Coordinates of C-alpha atoms and ligand atoms in Angstrom, one line a residue:
M19 CA -0.2 0.0 0.0
S20 CA 3.0 2.2 0.5
R21 CA 4.6 2.1 -2.9
F22 CA 1.0 2.4 -4.2
L23 CA 0.9 5.5 -2.0
R24 CA 4.5 6.5 -3.1
F25 CA 4.0 5.9 -6.6
A26 CA 0.3 8.2 -6.2
S27 CA 1.9 10.7 -4.8
F28 CA 3.9 11.7 -7.8
R29 CA 2.2 14.4 -9.0
N30 CA 2.1 15.3 -12.4
S31 CA 3.1 11.5 -13.2
L32 CA 2.0 10.1 -16.6
A33 CA 0.7 7.2 -13.9
V34 CA -1.4 9.7 -11.9
R35 CA -2.8 10.8 -14.9
V36 CA -3.6 7.4 -16.8
I37 CA -5.3 6.3 -14.1
S38 CA -7.3 9.2 -13.2
S39 CA -8.5 9.6 -16.6
T40 CA -9.0 5.6 -17.0
V41 CA -11.3 5.9 -13.8
L42 CA -12.3 9.2 -14.8
L43 CA -13.9 7.4 -18.4
S44 CA -14.7 4.5 -17.0
I45 CA -17.7 6.7 -14.8
L46 CA -18.7 8.5 -17.6
I47 CA -19.7 4.9 -19.3
L48 CA -20.6 3.0 -15.8
W49 CA -23.3 6.1 -14.5
P50 CA -25.2 6.3 -17.5
T51 CA -25.5 2.0 -18.2
G52 CA -26.0 1.2 -14.6
S53 CA -28.6 3.8 -15.2
A54 CA -29.8 2.6 -17.8
L55 CA -30.0 -1.3 -16.4
Y56 CA -31.8 0.3 -13.5
N57 CA -35.2 2.0 -15.8
Q58 CA -35.1 -1.2 -17.3
L59 CA -35.3 -3.2 -14.3
S60 CA -37.5 -0.8 -12.4
R61 CA -40.2 -0.7 -15.6
G62 CA -39.9 -4.8 -15.9
I63 CA -40.8 -4.6 -12.0
S64 CA -43.5 -2.5 -12.4
N65 CA -45.3 -3.6 -15.6
V66 CA -45.2 -7.6 -14.1
T67 CA -47.1 -5.9 -10.9
L68 CA -49.4 -4.2 -13.5
D69 CA -50.4 -6.6 -15.6
S70 CA -50.5 -9.3 -12.4
S71 CA -53.2 -6.7 -10.5
V72 CA -55.4 -6.1 -13.2
V73 CA -55.7 -9.6 -14.0
E74 CA -55.9 -10.9 -10.0
T75 CA -58.7 -7.6 -9.6
R76 CA -60.6 -8.7 -12.9
Y77 CA -61.1 -12.7 -11.7
A78 CA -62.2 -11.1 -7.7
V79 CA -64.5 -9.0 -9.5
L80 CA -65.8 -11.6 -12.0
N81 CA -66.2 -13.8 -8.5
A82 CA -68.2 -11.4 -6.9
Q83 CA -70.4 -10.9 -9.4
Y84 CA -70.9 -14.3 -10.6
R85 CA -72.1 -14.9 -6.4
L86 CA -74.2 -12.1 -6.6
L87 CA -75.7 -13.5 -9.4
L88 CA -76.3 -16.8 -8.1
A89 CA -77.8 -15.2 -4.7
Q90 CA -80.3 -13.0 -6.9
R91 CA -83.7 -11.9 -4.8
A92 CA -82.3 -13.7 -1.4
D93 CA -82.1 -11.2 2.2
V94 CA -80.5 -8.6 2.2
D95 CA -77.8 -10.1 4.9
V96 CA -76.8 -13.2 3.3
I97 CA -76.0 -10.6 0.2
H98 CA -73.9 -8.9 3.1
Q99 CA -72.5 -11.6 3.9
I100 CA -71.6 -12.7 0.2
I101 CA -69.5 -9.0 0.4
E102 CA -68.2 -9.9 3.8
E103 CA -66.4 -13.2 2.4
V104 CA -65.2 -11.4 -1.3
F105 CA -63.1 -8.4 1.2
I106 CA -62.2 -10.9 3.8
N107 CA -60.3 -13.2 0.7
S108 CA -59.9 -10.0 -1.8
S109 CA -58.2 -8.1 1.3
T110 CA -55.0 -9.4 3.8
V111 CA -55.3 -8.4 7.2
L112 CA -53.9 -5.4 8.3
G113 CA -49.5 -5.7 9.9
T114 CA -50.3 -9.9 8.4
S115 CA -48.4 -8.9 5.6
V116 CA -45.8 -6.4 4.4
N117 CA -47.5 -6.6 0.4
G118 CA -50.9 -5.2 1.9
R119 CA -54.0 -5.7 -0.6
E120 CA -56.9 -3.5 0.4
V121 CA -60.5 -3.6 -1.4
I122 CA -63.2 -0.6 -1.6
L123 CA -66.8 -1.1 -3.2
L124 CA -68.2 2.4 -3.8
L125 CA -72.1 3.2 -4.3
T126 CA -72.6 4.4 -8.2
N127 CA -76.5 4.3 -8.5
A128 CA -78.2 2.6 -5.6
E129 CA -81.5 0.8 -6.2
S130 CA -82.8 0.7 -3.0
S131 CA -82.2 2.1 0.2
A132 CA -79.9 -0.5 1.3
A133 CA -77.8 0.3 -0.8
A134 CA -75.9 3.0 0.9
S135 CA -75.0 0.5 4.1
F136 CA -73.0 -1.8 1.1
E137 CA -70.1 0.7 0.6
K138 CA -67.5 -0.4 2.2
T139 CA -63.7 -0.4 3.0
S140 CA -61.2 -3.5 3.8
N141 CA -59.1 -2.3 7.3
G142 CA -60.6 1.2 7.3
I143 CA -58.5 2.6 4.4
L144 CA -60.2 6.1 3.4
K145 CA -62.6 6.1 0.3
T146 CA -60.5 8.6 -1.2
S147 CA -57.6 6.3 -2.4
I148 CA -59.4 5.8 -5.2
P149 CA -59.1 9.3 -7.3
S150 CA -62.0 10.5 -8.9
E151 CA -60.7 10.2 -12.2
L152 CA -59.9 6.4 -11.7
R153 CA -63.5 6.0 -10.9
T154 CA -64.7 8.2 -14.2
R155 CA -63.2 5.5 -16.3
V156 CA -64.2 2.5 -14.5
Q157 CA -68.4 4.0 -14.1
G158 CA -68.1 4.9 -18.4
S159 CA -65.7 1.1 -18.9
G160 CA -66.8 -2.6 -19.3
A161 CA -63.4 -3.3 -18.7
V162 CA -60.5 -3.8 -15.6
E163 CA -59.0 0.5 -15.4
W164 CA -56.8 0.9 -13.2
A165 CA -53.9 4.3 -11.8
R166 CA -51.4 5.0 -9.8
S167 CA -52.2 5.9 -6.5
W168 CA -52.0 6.0 -2.2
I169 CA -53.3 3.7 0.3
Q170 CA -54.5 6.6 2.4
Y171 CA -54.7 4.8 6.0
P172 CA -56.8 6.2 9.3
G173 CA -52.9 6.8 10.9
G174 CA -52.8 8.8 8.0
D175 CA -50.4 7.0 6.5
L176 CA -49.7 6.4 2.8
T177 CA -48.7 3.6 0.7
P178 CA -47.7 4.0 -2.8
A179 CA -50.2 1.3 -4.7
V180 CA -51.9 0.7 -8.1
V181 CA -55.5 0.6 -7.8
A182 CA -57.6 -1.3 -9.8
G183 CA -61.4 -1.3 -9.9
A184 CA -64.6 -2.5 -12.3
K185 CA -68.5 -2.1 -12.1
L186 CA -70.1 -4.5 -9.8
D187 CA -73.9 -5.3 -9.9
I188 CA -75.2 -6.6 -6.9
P189 CA -79.0 -7.3 -8.4
G190 CA -82.0 -5.2 -6.9
I191 CA -79.7 -3.1 -4.9
G192 CA -77.6 -1.2 -7.0
K193 CA -74.9 -0.3 -9.3
F194 CA -71.3 -0.3 -7.3
E195 CA -67.5 -0.3 -8.3
M196 CA -65.0 -2.3 -6.4
Y197 CA -61.5 -1.5 -6.5
M198 CA -58.9 -3.4 -5.4
L199 CA -55.7 -1.7 -4.3
Y200 CA -52.2 -3.8 -4.6
S201 CA -49.5 -2.0 -2.0
L202 CA -46.2 -1.0 -4.3
D203 CA -43.5 -1.4 -0.6
N204 CA -42.2 -5.0 -2.0
Q205 CA -41.5 -3.8 -5.4
N206 CA -39.8 -0.8 -3.8
E207 CA -38.2 -2.8 -1.6
T208 CA -37.2 -4.4 -4.4
L209 CA -35.4 -1.5 -6.5
K210 CA -33.8 -0.7 -3.6
I211 CA -31.9 -3.7 -3.6
V212 CA -31.3 -3.3 -6.8
R213 CA -30.0 0.0 -6.7
E214 CA -27.6 -0.9 -4.2
A215 CA -26.4 -3.6 -5.9
L216 CA -25.6 -1.9 -8.7
L217 CA -23.7 0.8 -6.9
V218 CA -22.0 -1.4 -4.8
T219 CA -21.1 -3.4 -8.2
G220 CA -20.1 -0.3 -9.8
L221 CA -17.8 1.1 -7.2
V222 CA -16.6 -2.7 -7.4
L223 CA -15.5 -2.7 -10.8
L224 CA -14.5 0.8 -10.9
L225 CA -11.5 0.4 -8.2
L226 CA -10.9 -3.1 -10.3
L227 CA -10.3 -0.6 -12.9
G228 CA -8.1 1.1 -11.2
L229 CA -5.5 -1.7 -10.0
I230 CA -5.5 -3.0 -12.9
T231 CA -5.0 0.2 -14.6
W232 CA -1.9 0.8 -11.5
L233 CA -0.5 -2.2 -12.4
V234 CA -0.4 -1.9 -16.3
V235 CA 1.0 1.9 -15.7
R236 CA 3.5 0.7 -13.5
Q237 CA 4.5 -2.2 -16.1
V238 CA 5.9 0.8 -18.2
V239 CA 6.4 3.5 -15.7
H240 CA 9.4 1.6 -13.5
P241 CA 11.1 0.7 -16.4
V242 CA 10.8 4.9 -17.8
K243 CA 12.2 6.1 -14.4
T244 CA 14.8 3.5 -14.2
A245 CA 15.9 5.0 -17.4
A246 CA 14.9 8.5 -16.3
K247 CA 17.4 7.6 -12.7
I248 CA 19.9 6.3 -15.3
A249 CA 19.9 9.1 -17.5
E250 CA 20.7 12.1 -15.1
Q251 CA 23.3 10.3 -13.2
F252 CA 25.4 9.8 -16.9
A253 CA 24.2 13.3 -16.8
A254 CA 25.9 14.8 -13.6
G255 CA 29.0 12.6 -15.2
D256 CA 28.8 9.2 -14.5
Y257 CA 29.6 7.7 -17.7
N258 CA 29.6 4.2 -16.9
Q259 CA 25.9 4.2 -16.5
R260 CA 24.0 1.5 -19.2
M261 CA 20.4 1.0 -18.7
Y262 CA 19.4 -3.2 -18.3
V263 CA 18.1 -4.7 -21.0
E264 CA 15.9 -7.2 -20.5
S265 CA 13.6 -8.3 -23.0
K266 CA 13.3 -6.7 -27.0
D267 CA 9.8 -4.6 -26.5
E268 CA 9.8 -0.7 -27.3
I269 CA 11.6 0.0 -23.4
S270 CA 13.8 -2.0 -24.1
R271 CA 14.8 -0.7 -27.7
L272 CA 15.2 2.6 -25.7
G273 CA 17.6 1.2 -23.8
I274 CA 19.6 0.0 -26.2
S275 CA 19.5 3.6 -28.3
F276 CA 20.7 5.3 -24.7
N277 CA 23.3 2.6 -24.5
E278 CA 24.5 3.1 -27.8
M279 CA 24.5 6.8 -27.5
A280 CA 26.2 6.5 -24.1
E281 CA 28.8 4.6 -25.4
S282 CA 29.6 6.9 -28.2
L283 CA 30.1 9.9 -26.0
Q284 CA 31.9 8.2 -23.2
A285 CA 34.6 7.0 -26.2
Q286 CA 34.0 11.1 -27.0
M287 CA 34.5 12.0 -23.1
G288 CA 37.3 10.2 -23.0
K289 CA 39.2 11.6 -26.1
F290 CA 38.8 15.3 -24.9
E291 CA 40.6 14.1 -21.8
R292 CA 43.3 12.4 -23.0
L293 CA 43.7 16.0 -26.0
S294 CA 43.3 17.7 -22.7
Q295 CA 45.7 16.7 -20.7
V296 CA 48.2 16.5 -23.7
Q297 CA 47.3 20.2 -23.8
Q298 CA 47.8 20.5 -19.9
R299 CA 51.5 19.2 -20.3
F300 CA 52.6 20.8 -23.0
V301 CA 51.8 23.7 -22.0
S302 CA 53.3 23.1 -18.4
D303 CA 56.8 21.1 -20.7
V304 CA 56.7 24.5 -22.6
S305 CA 57.1 26.3 -19.3
H306 CA 59.5 24.3 -18.3
E307 CA 62.0 24.0 -20.9
L308 CA 61.3 27.8 -21.8
R309 CA 62.8 28.3 -18.9
T310 CA 66.7 28.2 -18.5
P311 CA 66.9 29.8 -22.1
L312 CA 65.4 32.7 -20.7
T313 CA 67.4 32.8 -18.0
T314 CA 70.5 32.8 -19.6
L315 CA 69.4 35.5 -22.2
R316 CA 68.4 37.7 -18.8
M317 CA 72.4 36.9 -17.9
A318 CA 73.5 38.1 -21.2
A319 CA 71.0 41.0 -21.2
E320 CA 72.0 42.0 -17.7
V321 CA 75.8 42.2 -18.4
I322 CA 74.7 44.4 -21.7
H323 CA 72.7 46.6 -19.5
D324 CA 75.1 46.9 -16.7
V325 CA 77.5 48.9 -19.9
K326 CA 74.5 50.1 -20.9
E327 CA 76.6 53.9 -20.3
D328 CA 79.4 52.8 -22.9
L329 CA 76.8 52.2 -25.4
D330 CA 75.8 53.5 -28.3
P331 CA 72.5 55.6 -27.3
N332 CA 70.5 53.1 -30.2
I333 CA 71.8 49.6 -28.0
E334 CA 71.2 51.0 -24.5
R335 CA 67.5 51.8 -25.6
S336 CA 67.3 48.2 -26.7
S337 CA 68.9 46.3 -23.8
E338 CA 66.1 48.2 -22.0
L339 CA 63.1 47.2 -24.2
L340 CA 65.2 43.7 -23.8
I341 CA 65.3 44.0 -20.0
A342 CA 61.4 44.6 -20.3
Q343 CA 60.2 42.0 -22.4
L344 CA 62.0 39.6 -20.7
D345 CA 60.1 40.6 -17.3
R346 CA 57.0 40.2 -19.3
F347 CA 58.2 37.0 -21.0
E348 CA 59.5 35.6 -16.9
R349 CA 55.8 36.7 -15.6
L350 CA 54.1 34.7 -18.6
L351 CA 55.8 31.9 -17.9
E352 CA 54.6 32.1 -14.3
D353 CA 51.3 32.3 -15.0
L354 CA 50.8 29.9 -17.7
L355 CA 52.9 27.3 -15.1
E356 CA 50.2 29.0 -12.0
V357 CA 47.4 27.8 -14.9
S358 CA 49.1 24.4 -15.5
R359 CA 48.8 23.2 -11.5
F360 CA 44.7 24.4 -11.5
D361 CA 44.2 22.3 -14.4
A362 CA 46.4 19.2 -12.5
D363 CA 44.2 19.9 -10.1
V364 CA 47.8 20.3 -8.0
A365 CA 47.3 23.5 -6.2
V366 CA 47.4 23.5 -3.0
L367 CA 46.7 25.8 -0.2
E368 CA 48.9 26.7 2.6
S369 CA 46.8 28.4 5.0
I370 CA 48.3 30.2 7.9
Q371 CA 46.4 32.6 10.0
F372 CA 47.5 36.1 9.0
D373 CA 46.2 39.8 9.7
L374 CA 44.2 40.8 5.7
A375 CA 44.5 44.5 6.6
S376 CA 47.8 44.8 7.4
L377 CA 48.7 42.5 3.7
L378 CA 46.4 44.7 2.4
R379 CA 48.2 47.7 3.6
E380 CA 51.4 46.4 2.2
S381 CA 50.5 45.4 -1.3
I382 CA 48.9 49.2 -1.4
K383 CA 52.1 50.6 -0.4
D384 CA 54.9 48.2 -2.7
L385 CA 52.3 49.6 -5.4
A386 CA 52.9 53.1 -4.7
P387 CA 55.3 53.4 -7.9
V388 CA 52.5 52.1 -10.1
A389 CA 50.7 54.4 -8.7
K390 CA 52.4 57.4 -8.3
K391 CA 53.9 57.1 -11.9
Q392 CA 50.1 56.6 -13.0
E393 CA 48.9 59.8 -11.1
V394 CA 46.4 57.4 -8.8
E395 CA 45.9 58.3 -5.5
V396 CA 44.5 54.9 -3.9
I397 CA 42.9 55.3 -0.6
L398 CA 42.1 52.7 1.9
L399 CA 39.0 52.3 3.8
G400 CA 38.1 49.9 7.0
A401 CA 42.0 48.6 7.3
D402 CA 42.5 50.6 10.4
K403 CA 41.9 47.2 13.1
P404 CA 43.6 43.9 12.5
V405 CA 41.6 41.1 10.7
L406 CA 42.8 38.5 11.4
I407 CA 41.4 35.2 8.9
T408 CA 42.9 31.9 8.0
G409 CA 44.1 31.1 4.9
D410 CA 46.8 31.1 1.6
A411 CA 48.4 34.7 2.6
R412 CA 50.6 34.5 -0.9
R413 CA 47.5 33.9 -2.9
I414 CA 45.2 36.5 -1.3
E415 CA 48.2 38.9 -1.6
R416 CA 48.4 37.9 -5.6
I417 CA 45.0 38.6 -6.5
L418 CA 44.8 42.3 -3.5
R419 CA 47.7 42.7 -6.5
N420 CA 46.5 42.1 -9.0
L421 CA 42.7 44.0 -8.2
I422 CA 44.4 46.7 -7.1
N423 CA 47.0 47.2 -10.5
N424 CA 44.8 46.6 -12.9
A425 CA 42.3 49.3 -11.3
I426 CA 45.4 51.5 -11.4
A427 CA 45.8 50.7 -14.7
H428 CA 42.5 51.6 -15.5
A429 CA 41.7 54.3 -13.3
D430 CA 42.5 57.1 -15.6
S431 CA 43.9 59.2 -13.1
K432 CA 41.0 59.4 -10.9
P433 CA 41.9 58.0 -7.6
V434 CA 40.9 54.0 -6.7
K435 CA 39.1 52.4 -3.5
V436 CA 39.6 50.0 -1.5
S437 CA 37.5 48.7 1.3
L438 CA 37.9 45.9 3.9
L439 CA 34.5 44.8 5.2
Y440 CA 34.1 42.1 7.8
S441 CA 31.7 39.8 9.7
L442 CA 32.3 36.9 12.5
E443 CA 32.9 34.6 9.4
D444 CA 33.6 36.6 6.1
V445 CA 35.3 39.3 4.8
A446 CA 35.4 40.9 1.9
I447 CA 37.7 43.4 0.1
G448 CA 36.2 45.8 -2.7
V449 CA 38.2 47.2 -5.6
R450 CA 36.4 50.1 -6.9
D451 CA 38.1 52.4 -10.0
Y452 CA 36.2 55.2 -11.8
G453 CA 38.0 55.2 -15.2
L454 CA 37.0 52.9 -18.4
G455 CA 35.1 50.7 -17.0
L456 CA 33.7 47.5 -18.4
D457 CA 30.3 47.6 -20.5
E458 CA 28.1 44.9 -19.0
A459 CA 28.6 42.2 -21.8
S460 CA 32.4 42.1 -21.3
A461 CA 32.3 42.1 -17.3
P462 CA 32.0 38.5 -16.9
R463 CA 34.7 38.0 -19.6
V464 CA 37.5 39.1 -17.6
F465 CA 38.1 36.0 -15.4
D466 CA 38.6 34.7 -19.2
R467 CA 42.2 33.4 -19.6
F468 CA 43.9 35.8 -22.5
W469 CA 40.9 37.9 -22.6
R470 CA 41.4 41.6 -22.7
A471 CA 38.6 44.3 -23.4
D472 CA 41.8 46.1 -25.7
P473 CA 44.4 43.6 -27.0
S474 CA 46.5 46.6 -28.2
R475 CA 46.5 48.3 -25.3
A476 CA 47.2 45.5 -23.0
R477 CA 50.0 44.6 -24.7
T478 CA 52.2 47.7 -24.2
R479 CA 51.1 47.7 -20.7
G480 CA 52.1 44.4 -20.2
G481 CA 49.6 42.6 -18.6
T482 CA 49.3 38.7 -18.9
G483 CA 45.9 37.9 -19.6
L484 CA 46.1 35.1 -17.1
G485 CA 45.6 37.7 -13.7
L486 CA 42.0 37.4 -13.1
S487 CA 41.7 33.6 -14.6
I488 CA 44.0 33.1 -11.9
A489 CA 42.7 35.3 -9.3
L490 CA 39.3 34.0 -9.2
E491 CA 40.9 30.0 -9.1
D492 CA 42.9 31.0 -6.2
A493 CA 39.2 32.4 -4.7
R494 CA 37.8 29.2 -5.1
L495 CA 40.5 27.1 -3.8
H496 CA 39.7 29.3 -0.5
N497 CA 35.6 28.9 -1.2
G498 CA 35.5 32.3 -1.4
E499 CA 34.1 33.9 -4.6
L500 CA 35.4 37.1 -6.8
Q501 CA 32.6 38.9 -8.7
V502 CA 32.9 41.9 -10.8
W503 CA 30.6 44.9 -12.1
G504 CA 31.9 47.5 -14.3
R505 CA 30.0 50.9 -16.8
P506 CA 31.5 52.2 -20.1
A507 CA 33.5 54.9 -18.3
Q508 CA 31.8 54.9 -15.0
G509 CA 34.1 52.1 -14.1
S510 CA 34.9 48.8 -12.3
H511 CA 34.4 47.5 -9.3
F512 CA 35.8 43.8 -7.9
I513 CA 34.9 42.4 -4.8
L514 CA 36.7 39.6 -3.5
T515 CA 34.7 37.7 -1.1
L516 CA 36.4 35.1 1.5
P517 CA 35.3 32.5 4.2
R518 CA 37.3 33.9 7.5
V519 CA 39.0 29.5 7.2
A520 CA 39.6 28.9 4.2
G521 CA 37.5 26.3 3.0
D522 CA 34.6 26.8 5.0
L523 CA 31.4 28.3 3.1
I524 CA 30.3 31.8 2.6
S525 CA 27.6 33.2 5.0
D526 CA 27.5 37.1 3.5
Y527 CA 28.5 37.9 0.6
L528 CA 29.3 42.1 2.7
I529 CA 29.7 43.8 0.0
P530 CA 26.9 44.5 -3.0
V531 CA 28.2 44.2 -6.4
E532 CA 26.5 47.4 -8.0
P533 CA 28.9 50.1 -6.2
K534 CA 26.3 52.4 -4.1
D535 CA 28.3 55.8 -6.0
S536 CA 27.3 54.7 -9.3
P537 CA 24.6 56.5 -10.6
P538 CA 21.0 54.3 -11.1
T539 CA 20.8 52.5 -14.3
S540 CA 18.3 53.6 -16.9
L541 CA 15.0 52.0 -16.6
Ligands
LIG613 P1 45.5 41.7 -17.8 O1 45.6 43.0 -17.0 O2 47.3 41.2 -17.5 O3 45.5 41.8 -19.4 P2 44.2 40.3 -15.9 O4 43.4 38.6 -16.4 O5 44.3 40.9 -15.1 O6 44.8 40.3 -17.4 O7 42.5 41.5 -17.0 C1 41.6 41.0 -18.3 C2 41.6 42.2 -19.1 O8 40.4 42.7 -17.9 C3 42.6 43.3 -19.2 O9 42.8 43.6 -20.1 C4 41.2 44.0 -18.9 O10 40.3 44.8 -20.4 C5 40.4 44.1 -18.1 N1 40.3 44.5 -16.5 C6 41.0 44.1 -16.1 N2 40.8 45.0 -14.9 C7 39.7 46.3 -14.9 C8 39.1 47.3 -14.4 N3 40.0 47.9 -13.4 N4 38.7 48.2 -15.3 C9 38.6 47.9 -16.7 N5 39.3 46.9 -17.3 C10 39.7 45.6 -16.0

């Protein structure tokens, strides 16, 4: 039963839909069929009752008439005696039978003064039980006439009945009508039983239909559900998942197709994985290999640089350019090696407890010459008190330097605002500049490797195009987040949020991405 409930509680499921529509359609078919059957039965029972009532009445009236004819010219008391016997034979004694049958004798035309005393009803029922319309018909007809009416008992009780009557002649006394009233109580009782039986049968049938549909649907839904689960696991990255194929029906064909698709996808994924590993290795190997010749080159360049005063001004200038480009080359190699460490999943956190506020002050101090050169004022807010956090100080410093350095480079000689906010669980650093800014489409792309808003400008500036992608990886290694906001000519806003202890979850983003000092976005 609980399995059924679990099955049925699955809202909007195929099973629930099929079962409910089957039950609904069954009701739509069973209800009119049952009603038609009931109507036919009740009509049949009613007709049988009617026919037998008419026949019985005809026999009773003929019998009475015959006996009265035989007793012609007899004493009034004898005739009373005959009528009494007719009544006893034709009616049931009150309270002895469920199927009450009553007799009424009504005077039509008196021929003697004693006629009125012959009007009679069995068991004291009221004469008004005979509808006047029926009386008119009986008086004008030679046959038995009938109508539906009620037997009215003296106490006020009413019983539905069929009333049938015919003319009765009491020679020398007068013309009468004799009516027999047949209670329909029995018939109604039978119909009630039929009605109840039909209802119970209908309900049991509905239940059985629902149950059968459930069993049938289960056979289809169960494998579909299993297939969906396997497909979900496959989509989640478990490429070893396969469907179990045991027969040759449509579901199994689906399973075979799925397995073929899974097979080919797994092969493709394997190929990509190998390719990506080869690429990673290649980048890492090339970077390593380039280090040695680069060191030699640097040494040679420095030798030339050291004696630059003795050289031709053109050569002097070239040696300076050479040193600058070698610096840049070295940085690029370092970044490439760092990126390949992230790709190979070998980047590790070396967590220690340190004061983030002083790290921030140090970073800004180190970048002061760059800021001075660019004529950019760097304003630090919220770093007056120590803010102890646990994390990899080298990586966090690298993130901060990158953000502040970028802000200075793009500040367009306007001030750069660095703010530190902290709670018990989290810390956040916002780096805001009011310079070139970024358009909305470019903002999320700044974390892509080698992506630059303006490649020609960046090349002259000496950036590697890997800084922010490494910063994001560093932040995520701490379970932190790096977010960006930017508008052209309104500046940019980079927010680094970190849990106080590396690896914990961030509970609150303390600095909103959209800076408060920006003009509201137009609607
Ligand atoms: P790099 O600075 O070496 O080019 P980054 O990964 O640090 O590489 O930055 C990628 C690009 O993002 C930059 O080239 C620049 O176009 C854009 N960018 C970064 N910081 C800012 C900023 N504060 N304002 C505008 N653009 C920025």
